[in-house]
CSV table of C-alpha atoms and ligand atoms in Angstrom, one decimal:
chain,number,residue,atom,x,y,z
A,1,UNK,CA,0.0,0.0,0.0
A,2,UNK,CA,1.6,3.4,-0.8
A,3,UNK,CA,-1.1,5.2,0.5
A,4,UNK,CA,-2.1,8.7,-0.4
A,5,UNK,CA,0.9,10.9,0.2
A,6,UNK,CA,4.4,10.1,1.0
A,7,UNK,CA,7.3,12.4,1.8
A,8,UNK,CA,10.9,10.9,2.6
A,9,UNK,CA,13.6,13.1,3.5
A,10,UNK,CA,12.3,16.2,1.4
A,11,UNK,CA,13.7,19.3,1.4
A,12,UNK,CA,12.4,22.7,-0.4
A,13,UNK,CA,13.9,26.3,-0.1
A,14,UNK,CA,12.2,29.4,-1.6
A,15,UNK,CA,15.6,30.3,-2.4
A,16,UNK,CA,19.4,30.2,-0.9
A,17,UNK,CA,19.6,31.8,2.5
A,18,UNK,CA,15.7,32.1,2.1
A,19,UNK,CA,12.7,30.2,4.2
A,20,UNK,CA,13.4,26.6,4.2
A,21,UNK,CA,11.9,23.3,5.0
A,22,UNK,CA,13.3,19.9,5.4
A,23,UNK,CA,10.3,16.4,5.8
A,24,UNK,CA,12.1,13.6,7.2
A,25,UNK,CA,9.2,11.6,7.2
A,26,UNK,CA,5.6,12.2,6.5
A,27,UNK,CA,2.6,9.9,5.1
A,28,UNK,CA,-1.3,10.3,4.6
A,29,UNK,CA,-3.4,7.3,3.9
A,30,UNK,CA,-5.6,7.1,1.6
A,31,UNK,CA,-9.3,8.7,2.7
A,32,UNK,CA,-7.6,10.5,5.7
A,33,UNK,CA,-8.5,13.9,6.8
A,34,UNK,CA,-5.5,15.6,7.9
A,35,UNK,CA,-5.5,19.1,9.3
A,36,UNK,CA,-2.4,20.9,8.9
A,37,UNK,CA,-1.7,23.3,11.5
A,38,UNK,CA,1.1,25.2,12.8
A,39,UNK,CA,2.1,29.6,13.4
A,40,UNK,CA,2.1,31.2,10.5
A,41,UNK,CA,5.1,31.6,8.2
A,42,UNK,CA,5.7,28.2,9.8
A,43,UNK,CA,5.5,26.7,6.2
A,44,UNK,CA,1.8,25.0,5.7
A,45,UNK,CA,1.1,26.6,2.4
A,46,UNK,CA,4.7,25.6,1.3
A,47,UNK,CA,4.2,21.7,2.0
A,48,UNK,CA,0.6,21.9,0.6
A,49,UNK,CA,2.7,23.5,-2.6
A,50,UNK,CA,4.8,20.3,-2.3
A,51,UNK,CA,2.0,18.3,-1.9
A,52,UNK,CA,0.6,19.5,-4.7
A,53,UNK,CA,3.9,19.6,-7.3
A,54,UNK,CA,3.3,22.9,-7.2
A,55,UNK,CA,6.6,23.3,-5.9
A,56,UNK,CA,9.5,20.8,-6.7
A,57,UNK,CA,11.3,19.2,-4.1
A,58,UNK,CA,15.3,20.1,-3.9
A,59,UNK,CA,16.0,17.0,-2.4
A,60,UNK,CA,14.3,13.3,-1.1
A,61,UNK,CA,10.9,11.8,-2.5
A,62,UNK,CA,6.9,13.3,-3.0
A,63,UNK,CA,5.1,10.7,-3.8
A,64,UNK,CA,1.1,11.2,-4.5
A,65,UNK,CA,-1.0,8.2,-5.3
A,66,UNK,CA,2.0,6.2,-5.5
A,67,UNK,CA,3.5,8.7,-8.0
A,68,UNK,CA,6.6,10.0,-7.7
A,69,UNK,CA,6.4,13.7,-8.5
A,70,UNK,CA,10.3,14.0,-9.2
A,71,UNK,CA,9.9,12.2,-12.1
A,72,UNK,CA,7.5,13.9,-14.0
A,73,UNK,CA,8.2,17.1,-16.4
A,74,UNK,CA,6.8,20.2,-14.9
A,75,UNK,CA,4.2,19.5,-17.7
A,76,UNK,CA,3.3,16.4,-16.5
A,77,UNK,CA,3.0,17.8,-13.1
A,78,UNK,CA,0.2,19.9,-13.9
A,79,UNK,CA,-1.2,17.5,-16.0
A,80,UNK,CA,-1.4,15.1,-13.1
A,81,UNK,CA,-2.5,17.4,-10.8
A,82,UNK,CA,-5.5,18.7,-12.6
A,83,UNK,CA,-6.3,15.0,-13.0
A,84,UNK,CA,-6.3,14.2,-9.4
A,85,UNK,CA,-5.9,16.7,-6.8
A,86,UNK,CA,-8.6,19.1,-6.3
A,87,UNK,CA,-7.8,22.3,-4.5
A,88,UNK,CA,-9.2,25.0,-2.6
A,89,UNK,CA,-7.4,28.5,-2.8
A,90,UNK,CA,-7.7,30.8,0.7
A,91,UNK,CA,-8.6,33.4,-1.6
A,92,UNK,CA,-11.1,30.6,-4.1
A,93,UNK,CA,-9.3,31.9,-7.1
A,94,UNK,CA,-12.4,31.9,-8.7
A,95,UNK,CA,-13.4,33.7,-12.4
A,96,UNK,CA,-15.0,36.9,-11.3
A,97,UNK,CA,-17.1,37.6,-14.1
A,98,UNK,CA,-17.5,33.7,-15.6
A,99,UNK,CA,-20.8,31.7,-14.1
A,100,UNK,CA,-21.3,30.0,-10.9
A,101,UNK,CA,-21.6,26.9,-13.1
A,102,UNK,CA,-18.4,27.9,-15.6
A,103,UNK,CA,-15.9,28.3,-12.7
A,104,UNK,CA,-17.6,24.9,-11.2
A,105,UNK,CA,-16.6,23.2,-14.7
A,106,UNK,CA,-13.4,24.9,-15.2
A,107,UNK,CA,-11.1,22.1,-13.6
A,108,UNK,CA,-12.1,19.8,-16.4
A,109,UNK,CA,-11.5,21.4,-19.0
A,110,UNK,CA,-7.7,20.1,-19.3
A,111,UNK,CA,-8.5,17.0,-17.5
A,112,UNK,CA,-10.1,13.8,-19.9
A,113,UNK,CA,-10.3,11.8,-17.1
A,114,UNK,CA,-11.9,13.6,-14.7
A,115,UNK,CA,-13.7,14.9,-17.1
A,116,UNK,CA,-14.9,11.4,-17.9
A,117,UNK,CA,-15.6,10.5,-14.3
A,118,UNK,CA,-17.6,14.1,-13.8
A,119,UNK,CA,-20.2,12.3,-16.3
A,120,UNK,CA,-18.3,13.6,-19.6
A,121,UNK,CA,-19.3,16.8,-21.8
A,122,UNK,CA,-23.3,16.3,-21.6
A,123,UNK,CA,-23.4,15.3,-17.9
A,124,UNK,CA,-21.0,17.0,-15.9
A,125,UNK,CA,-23.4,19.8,-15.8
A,126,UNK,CA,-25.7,17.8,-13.7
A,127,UNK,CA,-22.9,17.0,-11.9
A,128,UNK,CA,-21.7,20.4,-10.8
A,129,UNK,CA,-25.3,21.0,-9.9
A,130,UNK,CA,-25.2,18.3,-7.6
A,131,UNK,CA,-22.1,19.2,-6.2
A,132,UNK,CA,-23.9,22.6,-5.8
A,133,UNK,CA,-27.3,21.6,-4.5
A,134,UNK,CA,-25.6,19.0,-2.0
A,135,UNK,CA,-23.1,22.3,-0.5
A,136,UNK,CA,-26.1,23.6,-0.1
A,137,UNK,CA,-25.5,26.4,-2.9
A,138,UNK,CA,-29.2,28.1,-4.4
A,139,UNK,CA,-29.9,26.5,-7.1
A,140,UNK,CA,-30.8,29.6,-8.8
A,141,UNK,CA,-27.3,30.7,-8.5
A,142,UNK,CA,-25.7,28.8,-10.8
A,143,UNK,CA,-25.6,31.1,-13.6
A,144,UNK,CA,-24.6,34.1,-11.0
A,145,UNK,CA,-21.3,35.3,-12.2
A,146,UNK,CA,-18.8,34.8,-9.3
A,147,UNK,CA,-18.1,38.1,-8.4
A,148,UNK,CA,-22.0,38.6,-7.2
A,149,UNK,CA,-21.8,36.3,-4.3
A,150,UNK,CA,-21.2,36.4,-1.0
A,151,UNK,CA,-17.8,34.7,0.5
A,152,UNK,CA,-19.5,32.1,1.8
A,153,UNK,CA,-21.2,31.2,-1.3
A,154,UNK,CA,-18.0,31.9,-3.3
A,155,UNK,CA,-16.4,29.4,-0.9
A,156,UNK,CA,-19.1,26.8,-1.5
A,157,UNK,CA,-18.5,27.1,-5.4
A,158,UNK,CA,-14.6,26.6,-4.9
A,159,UNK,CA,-15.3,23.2,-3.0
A,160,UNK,CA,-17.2,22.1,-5.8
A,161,UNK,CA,-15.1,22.9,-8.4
A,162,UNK,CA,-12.6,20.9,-6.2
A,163,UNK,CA,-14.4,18.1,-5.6
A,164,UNK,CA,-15.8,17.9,-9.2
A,165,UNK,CA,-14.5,14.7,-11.2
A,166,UNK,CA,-13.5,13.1,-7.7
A,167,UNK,CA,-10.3,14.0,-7.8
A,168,UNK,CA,-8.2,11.5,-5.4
A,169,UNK,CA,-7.1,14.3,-3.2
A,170,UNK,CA,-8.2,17.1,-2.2
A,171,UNK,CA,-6.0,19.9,-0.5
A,172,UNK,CA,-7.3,23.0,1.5
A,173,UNK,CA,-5.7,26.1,2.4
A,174,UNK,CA,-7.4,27.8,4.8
A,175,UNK,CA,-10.7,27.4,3.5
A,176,UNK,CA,-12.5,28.1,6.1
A,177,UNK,CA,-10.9,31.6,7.4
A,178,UNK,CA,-13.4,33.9,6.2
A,179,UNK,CA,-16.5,32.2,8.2
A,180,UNK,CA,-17.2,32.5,12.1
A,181,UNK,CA,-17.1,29.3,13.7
A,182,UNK,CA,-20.4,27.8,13.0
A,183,UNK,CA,-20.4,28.2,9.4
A,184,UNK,CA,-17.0,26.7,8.9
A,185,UNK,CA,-17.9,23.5,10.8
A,186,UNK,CA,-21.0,23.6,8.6
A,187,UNK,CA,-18.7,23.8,5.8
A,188,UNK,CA,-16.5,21.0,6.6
A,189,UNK,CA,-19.3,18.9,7.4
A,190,UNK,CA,-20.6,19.2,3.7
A,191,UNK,CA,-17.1,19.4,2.2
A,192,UNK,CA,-16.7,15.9,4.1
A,193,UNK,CA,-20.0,14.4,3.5
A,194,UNK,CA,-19.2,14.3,-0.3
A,195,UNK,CA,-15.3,13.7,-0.6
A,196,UNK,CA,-16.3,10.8,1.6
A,197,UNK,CA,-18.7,9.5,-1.3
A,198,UNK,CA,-15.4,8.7,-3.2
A,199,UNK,CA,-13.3,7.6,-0.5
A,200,UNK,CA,-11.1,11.0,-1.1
A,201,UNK,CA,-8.1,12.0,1.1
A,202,UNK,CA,-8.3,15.6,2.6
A,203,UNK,CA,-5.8,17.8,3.7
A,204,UNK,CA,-6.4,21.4,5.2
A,205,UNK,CA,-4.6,23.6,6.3
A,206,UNK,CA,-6.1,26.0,9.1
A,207,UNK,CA,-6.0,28.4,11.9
A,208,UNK,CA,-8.8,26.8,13.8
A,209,UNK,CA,-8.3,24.1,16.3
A,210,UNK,CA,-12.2,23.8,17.3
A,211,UNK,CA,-11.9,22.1,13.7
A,212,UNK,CA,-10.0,19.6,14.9
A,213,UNK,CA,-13.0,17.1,15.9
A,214,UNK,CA,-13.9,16.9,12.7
A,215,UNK,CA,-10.6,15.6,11.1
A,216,UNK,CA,-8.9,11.5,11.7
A,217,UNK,CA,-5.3,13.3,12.8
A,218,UNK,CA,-3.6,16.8,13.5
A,219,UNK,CA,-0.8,17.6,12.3
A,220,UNK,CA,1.2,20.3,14.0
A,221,UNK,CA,3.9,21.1,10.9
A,222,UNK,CA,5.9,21.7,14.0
A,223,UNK,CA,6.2,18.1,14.6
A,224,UNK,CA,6.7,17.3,10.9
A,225,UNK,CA,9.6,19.4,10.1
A,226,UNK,CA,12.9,18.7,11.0
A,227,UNK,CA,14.7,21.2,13.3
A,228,UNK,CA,14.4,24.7,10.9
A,229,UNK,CA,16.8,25.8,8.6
A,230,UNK,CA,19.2,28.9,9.7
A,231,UNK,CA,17.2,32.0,8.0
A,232,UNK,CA,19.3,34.3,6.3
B,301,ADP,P1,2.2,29.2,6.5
B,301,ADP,O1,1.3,28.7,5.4
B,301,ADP,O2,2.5,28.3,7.6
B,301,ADP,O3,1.8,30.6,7.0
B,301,ADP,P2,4.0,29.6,4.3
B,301,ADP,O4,4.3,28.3,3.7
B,301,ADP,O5,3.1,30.5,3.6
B,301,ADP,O6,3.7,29.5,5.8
B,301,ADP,O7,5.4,30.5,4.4
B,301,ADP,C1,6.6,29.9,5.0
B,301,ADP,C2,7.7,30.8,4.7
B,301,ADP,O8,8.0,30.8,3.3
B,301,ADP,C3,7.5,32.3,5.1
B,301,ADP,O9,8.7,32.7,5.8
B,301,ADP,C4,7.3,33.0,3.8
B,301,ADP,O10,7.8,34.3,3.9
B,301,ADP,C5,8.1,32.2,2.8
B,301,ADP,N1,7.5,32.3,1.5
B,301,ADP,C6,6.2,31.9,1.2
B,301,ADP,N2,6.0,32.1,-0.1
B,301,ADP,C7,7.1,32.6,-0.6
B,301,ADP,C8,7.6,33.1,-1.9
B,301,ADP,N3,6.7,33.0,-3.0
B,301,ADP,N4,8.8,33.5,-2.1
B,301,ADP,C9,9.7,33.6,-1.0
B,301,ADP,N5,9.4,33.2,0.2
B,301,ADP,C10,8.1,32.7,0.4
């Protein structure tokens, strides 16, 4: 079993003399929902990044899904990311003046397979509804452009553009940081409900330790990291 994420001895620096991060050992299994937390600037949104093949590795072994990110092209990296990761921006990233539904679909446009699993061209339509209905998202939204909602619906759009085409993994940065505590347990809760239909593996990053019920395991980056790099 290789599980869903494994890190051996990686290291990352934004550059020389700059922040720096070295993972002796880290590993998520499959269907797990981790919550990443640690002080900020502690280097959360960097491992996601790593996580993600966003950011490459200097040294040691990402795997994701049993892939080895090193070994792809930078191409290929994006490629397999759009396939299988779904991701939720802190600020949503969403298209401001495309549709609730467009921004919802967006994700599959450079991704056959997920595309495939999302029901293909004609259905994945009703699928983003779904997605939408089941976040509890008005109905009568979905042609809204982006820019019209409120954060809270703009954050239930970016969690179904992540989770649609069940992508393996879904990762999380702070997704919940704009909403008062009720609402981002409420959000969680959903978010959960459905990456759970497809057995996916969540990872989010947040502030918030009354979240912490709601996740398998807590991760304090703290206690992932090996002893910090000298800063410049
Ligand atoms: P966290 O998510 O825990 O708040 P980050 O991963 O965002 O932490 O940042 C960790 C460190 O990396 C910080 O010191 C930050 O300044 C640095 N950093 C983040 N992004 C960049 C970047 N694009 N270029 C250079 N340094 C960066």
């Amino acid at each position: 079993m290789t599980g869903a994420v494994l890190l051996q001895d990686v290291h990352f620096a934004w550059r020389r003399g700059g922040f720096a991060l070295t993972v002796p050992h880290l590993a998520i299994a499959t269907g797990e929902r981790v919550l990443l937390v640690g002080p900020s600037g502690a280097g959360k949104s960097t491992l996601l990044g790593l996580i993600g093949g966003v950011l490459p590795a200097s040294r040691g072994t990402v795997q994701v899904l049993g892939q080895d990110l090193a070994s792809l092209s930078a191409r290929a990296r994006d490629r397999f990311r759009g396939e299988h990761a779904g991701i939720v921006f802190q600020q949503f990233n969403l298209l401001p003046y495309a549709s609730v539904l467009d921004n919802v679909l967006l994700p599959l446009r450079f991704a056959p397979q997920r595309r495939a699993r999302a029901g293909g061209r004609h259905g994945s339509a009703a699928e983003a509804r779904r997605l939408l209905s089941a976040l509890a998202l008005d109905g009568g939204l979905e042609t809204a452009r982006a820019a019209t909602l409120s954060v809270g619906q703009q954050q239930r759009v970016a969690a179904a553009r992540a989770l649609i085409g069940s992508p393996e993994i879904i990762l999380a940065d702070e997704p919940t940081s704009a909403l008062d505590q009720d609402r981002q347990r409420g959000f969680l809760a959903l978010l959960f409900a459905e990456a759970a239909r497809a057995g996916t593996t969540v990872i989010v990053v947040s502030h918030a330790p009354a979240l912490a019920p709601q996740f398998d395991r807590v991760l304090d980056l703290r206690q992932v990291l090996a002893a910090p790099a000298q800063a410049a």
